[in-house]
Short mmCIF file of C-alpha atoms in Angstrom, two decimals:
data_model
loop_
_atom_site.label_atom_id
_atom_site.label_comp_id
_atom_site.label_asym_id
_atom_site.label_seq_id
_atom_site.Cartn_x
_atom_site.Cartn_y
_atom_site.Cartn_z
CA MET A 5 -16.59 0.84 15.89
CA ILE A 6 -17.94 -1.82 13.52
CA ALA A 7 -19.09 -4.75 15.61
CA ARG A 8 -19.15 -7.10 12.68
CA GLY A 9 -19.07 -6.75 8.93
CA SER A 10 -17.08 -6.66 5.73
CA ARG A 11 -16.41 -4.33 2.87
CA GLN A 12 -14.65 -4.75 -0.44
CA ARG A 13 -13.31 -2.26 -2.98
CA GLY A 14 -11.65 -2.77 -6.33
CA SER A 15 -10.34 -0.58 -9.11
CA VAL A 16 -8.84 -0.88 -12.58
CA GLU A 17 -7.05 2.04 -14.32
CA ALA A 18 -5.98 1.99 -17.98
CA TYR A 19 -3.85 4.75 -19.53
CA ARG A 20 -2.53 5.12 -23.09
CA SER A 21 -0.14 7.86 -24.19
CA ASP A 22 -0.06 8.02 -28.02
CA GLU A 23 2.29 10.16 -30.09
CA SER A 24 -0.19 10.21 -32.97
CA LEU A 25 -2.51 12.18 -30.63
CA GLY A 26 0.17 14.70 -29.71
CA ALA A 27 1.84 13.01 -26.71
CA ASN A 28 5.61 13.30 -26.32
CA LEU A 29 5.91 9.62 -25.30
CA GLU A 30 4.10 6.49 -26.35
CA TYR A 31 3.23 3.89 -23.67
CA THR A 32 0.44 1.89 -22.15
CA ARG A 33 -0.23 1.47 -18.41
CA LEU A 34 -2.75 -0.86 -16.71
CA GLU A 35 -3.15 -1.18 -12.97
CA GLY A 36 -5.60 -3.07 -10.77
CA ALA A 37 -6.24 -3.18 -7.04
CA PHE A 38 -8.55 -5.00 -4.65
CA LEU A 39 -9.00 -4.39 -0.90
CA ALA A 40 -11.23 -6.33 1.53
CA ALA A 41 -11.89 -5.37 5.14
CA LEU A 42 -13.32 -7.85 7.62
CA SER A 43 -14.32 -6.70 11.10
CA ARG A 44 -15.37 -8.51 14.22
CA GLY A 45 -15.58 -6.62 17.48
CA PRO A 46 -12.62 -4.22 17.81
CA THR A 47 -10.43 -6.12 15.29
CA THR A 48 -10.21 -5.48 11.54
CA VAL A 49 -8.32 -7.55 9.01
CA LEU A 50 -7.46 -5.87 5.70
CA LEU A 51 -6.50 -7.98 2.70
CA GLY A 52 -5.08 -6.16 -0.32
CA VAL A 53 -3.54 -6.96 -3.71
CA ARG A 54 -2.28 -4.67 -6.43
CA GLY A 55 -0.55 -5.17 -9.70
CA GLY A 56 0.27 -3.41 -12.92
CA SER A 57 1.95 -3.66 -16.28
CA ALA A 58 3.25 -1.47 -19.08
CA PHE A 59 3.06 -4.48 -21.36
CA ASP A 60 5.79 -4.01 -23.99
CA SER A 61 6.33 -0.31 -23.40
CA THR A 62 8.59 1.65 -21.07
CA LEU A 63 6.95 3.95 -18.56
CA PRO A 64 8.29 7.46 -17.93
CA VAL A 65 9.59 8.14 -14.40
CA HIS A 66 6.52 10.17 -13.48
CA HIS A 67 4.19 7.29 -14.34
CA ASP A 68 6.15 4.13 -13.38
CA PHE A 69 5.06 1.66 -10.72
CA SER A 70 6.69 2.00 -7.31
CA LEU A 71 6.77 0.30 -3.93
CA GLY A 72 8.21 1.39 -0.62
CA GLY A 73 6.94 3.19 2.46
CA PHE A 74 4.39 2.38 5.13
CA GLN A 75 2.30 -0.67 4.15
CA ARG A 76 3.72 -0.63 0.55
CA MET A 77 6.89 -2.58 1.44
CA SER A 78 7.47 -1.27 4.95
CA GLY A 79 11.16 -1.00 5.73
CA LEU A 80 11.87 0.75 2.40
CA LEU A 81 11.71 4.37 1.45
CA PRO A 82 8.89 5.43 -0.89
CA ARG A 83 9.87 4.67 -4.53
CA GLU A 84 12.78 2.49 -3.48
CA VAL A 85 11.50 -0.26 -5.81
CA VAL A 86 10.34 0.90 -9.28
CA GLY A 87 9.60 -0.80 -12.60
CA ASN A 88 7.36 -1.18 -15.63
CA HIS A 89 5.50 -4.12 -13.99
CA TYR A 90 4.72 -4.87 -10.35
CA GLY A 91 2.82 -7.05 -7.96
CA PHE A 92 2.05 -6.47 -4.29
CA ALA A 93 -0.04 -8.13 -1.53
CA ARG A 94 -0.55 -7.36 2.14
CA VAL A 95 -2.46 -8.50 5.20
CA THR A 96 -3.02 -5.92 7.91
CA VAL A 97 -4.54 -6.64 11.33
CA ARG A 98 -5.49 -3.76 13.65
CA THR A 99 -7.28 -3.69 16.98
CA GLN A 100 -9.07 -0.70 18.45
CA LEU A 101 -7.94 -0.35 22.03
CA GLY A 102 -10.17 2.56 23.04
CA THR A 103 -10.94 6.21 22.32
CA LEU A 104 -9.28 9.45 23.26
CA PRO A 105 -11.14 11.88 25.54
CA THR A 106 -13.48 14.26 23.74
CA ALA A 107 -11.50 17.19 25.15
CA LEU A 108 -8.58 16.13 22.91
CA GLN A 109 -10.93 16.01 19.92
CA GLY A 110 -9.66 12.57 19.14
CA GLY A 111 -11.22 9.29 18.23
CA ALA A 112 -10.20 5.72 18.36
CA PHE A 113 -6.62 4.52 18.90
CA TYR A 114 -5.25 1.33 17.41
CA LEU A 115 -2.38 -1.12 17.47
CA GLY A 116 -1.64 -3.38 14.49
CA PHE A 117 0.77 -5.13 12.24
CA SER A 118 1.10 -5.93 8.57
CA LEU A 119 2.72 -8.66 6.45
CA GLU A 120 3.63 -7.57 2.94
CA GLY A 121 5.17 -8.98 -0.24
CA GLY A 122 5.92 -7.48 -3.61
CA ASN A 123 8.39 -6.50 -6.28
CA ALA A 124 8.73 -4.55 -9.49
CA TRP A 125 10.39 -5.52 -12.73
CA ASP A 126 11.62 -3.62 -15.78
CA ASP A 127 10.57 -6.09 -18.49
CA THR A 128 7.99 -8.84 -18.84
CA GLN A 129 10.65 -11.58 -19.18
CA SER A 130 11.88 -10.79 -15.67
CA VAL A 131 8.44 -11.04 -13.95
CA GLN A 132 8.48 -13.98 -11.54
CA PHE A 133 6.30 -13.99 -8.46
CA GLY A 134 8.92 -16.15 -6.77
CA ASP A 135 10.98 -12.92 -6.66
CA PHE A 136 8.55 -11.32 -4.24
CA GLN A 137 10.38 -9.58 -1.34
CA GLY A 138 8.87 -9.83 2.11
CA ALA A 139 8.23 -7.03 4.61
CA ALA A 140 6.35 -6.43 7.85
CA SER A 141 5.37 -3.51 10.11
CA VAL A 142 4.00 -2.84 13.54
CA PHE A 143 2.11 0.41 14.17
CA ALA A 144 0.08 2.51 16.52
CA GLY A 145 -2.51 4.97 15.26
CA VAL A 146 -5.03 7.46 16.54
CA GLU A 147 -7.85 9.35 14.85
CA THR A 148 -7.36 13.09 15.43
CA PHE A 149 -9.26 16.16 14.29
CA VAL A 150 -6.74 16.71 11.47
CA GLY A 151 -6.79 13.09 10.28
CA PRO A 152 -5.31 9.79 11.31
CA LEU A 153 -1.85 9.85 12.95
CA PHE A 154 0.35 6.73 12.72
CA VAL A 155 3.78 5.83 13.97
CA SER A 156 5.18 2.62 12.52
CA TYR A 157 8.31 0.48 12.38
CA GLY A 158 8.85 -1.53 9.16
CA ARG A 159 11.40 -4.16 8.26
CA THR A 160 12.11 -6.11 5.08
CA ALA A 161 13.10 -9.75 4.93
CA SER A 162 16.57 -8.58 3.74
CA GLY A 163 17.06 -6.46 6.89
CA ASP A 164 16.21 -2.89 5.71
CA ASP A 165 14.23 -1.02 8.35
CA LYS A 166 12.53 2.35 8.67
CA VAL A 167 10.44 4.31 11.20
CA TYR A 168 7.44 6.19 9.80
CA LEU A 169 5.37 9.07 11.18
CA MET A 170 2.33 9.86 9.04
CA LEU A 171 -0.49 12.35 9.47
CA GLY A 172 -3.65 12.36 7.37
CA ARG A 173 -3.30 9.06 5.55
CA GLY A 174 -5.35 6.11 6.74
CA LEU A 175 -4.93 2.40 6.20
#
């Protein structure tokens, strides 16, 4: 358990598919992300933002931007919101309540919640951050010998809800 501290991580990915170089499709894709974790005692606050654009091109289905699923618009199915441009932000708070016995080969167990907002758009003229959709989740998680195990309930501001069970993917 981190008693006190912080950590930040950011990334930028640029991709260009060019027919003059032998590609079947021509498009540009740029995506950026930033995540900050702040811990004090057993509680960690995660702040994250992501966004991306295809500029004036159209992304193929296998490379479009998508939202949905646990902590990526909880309450929606994965890829329920897709587009050529997107923005997303979340705040997650989790508290470590204890640890599992060594005989169970487990680690810490947590309770937490998230507040999320985001959307995706097909063209640049449609992009308006006032169109962000809201979502939230509550979850319980435990570190196991095969990876983190989470059970979560998510709900969007428009009333869509889902229950998630994930193994091997952390926050």
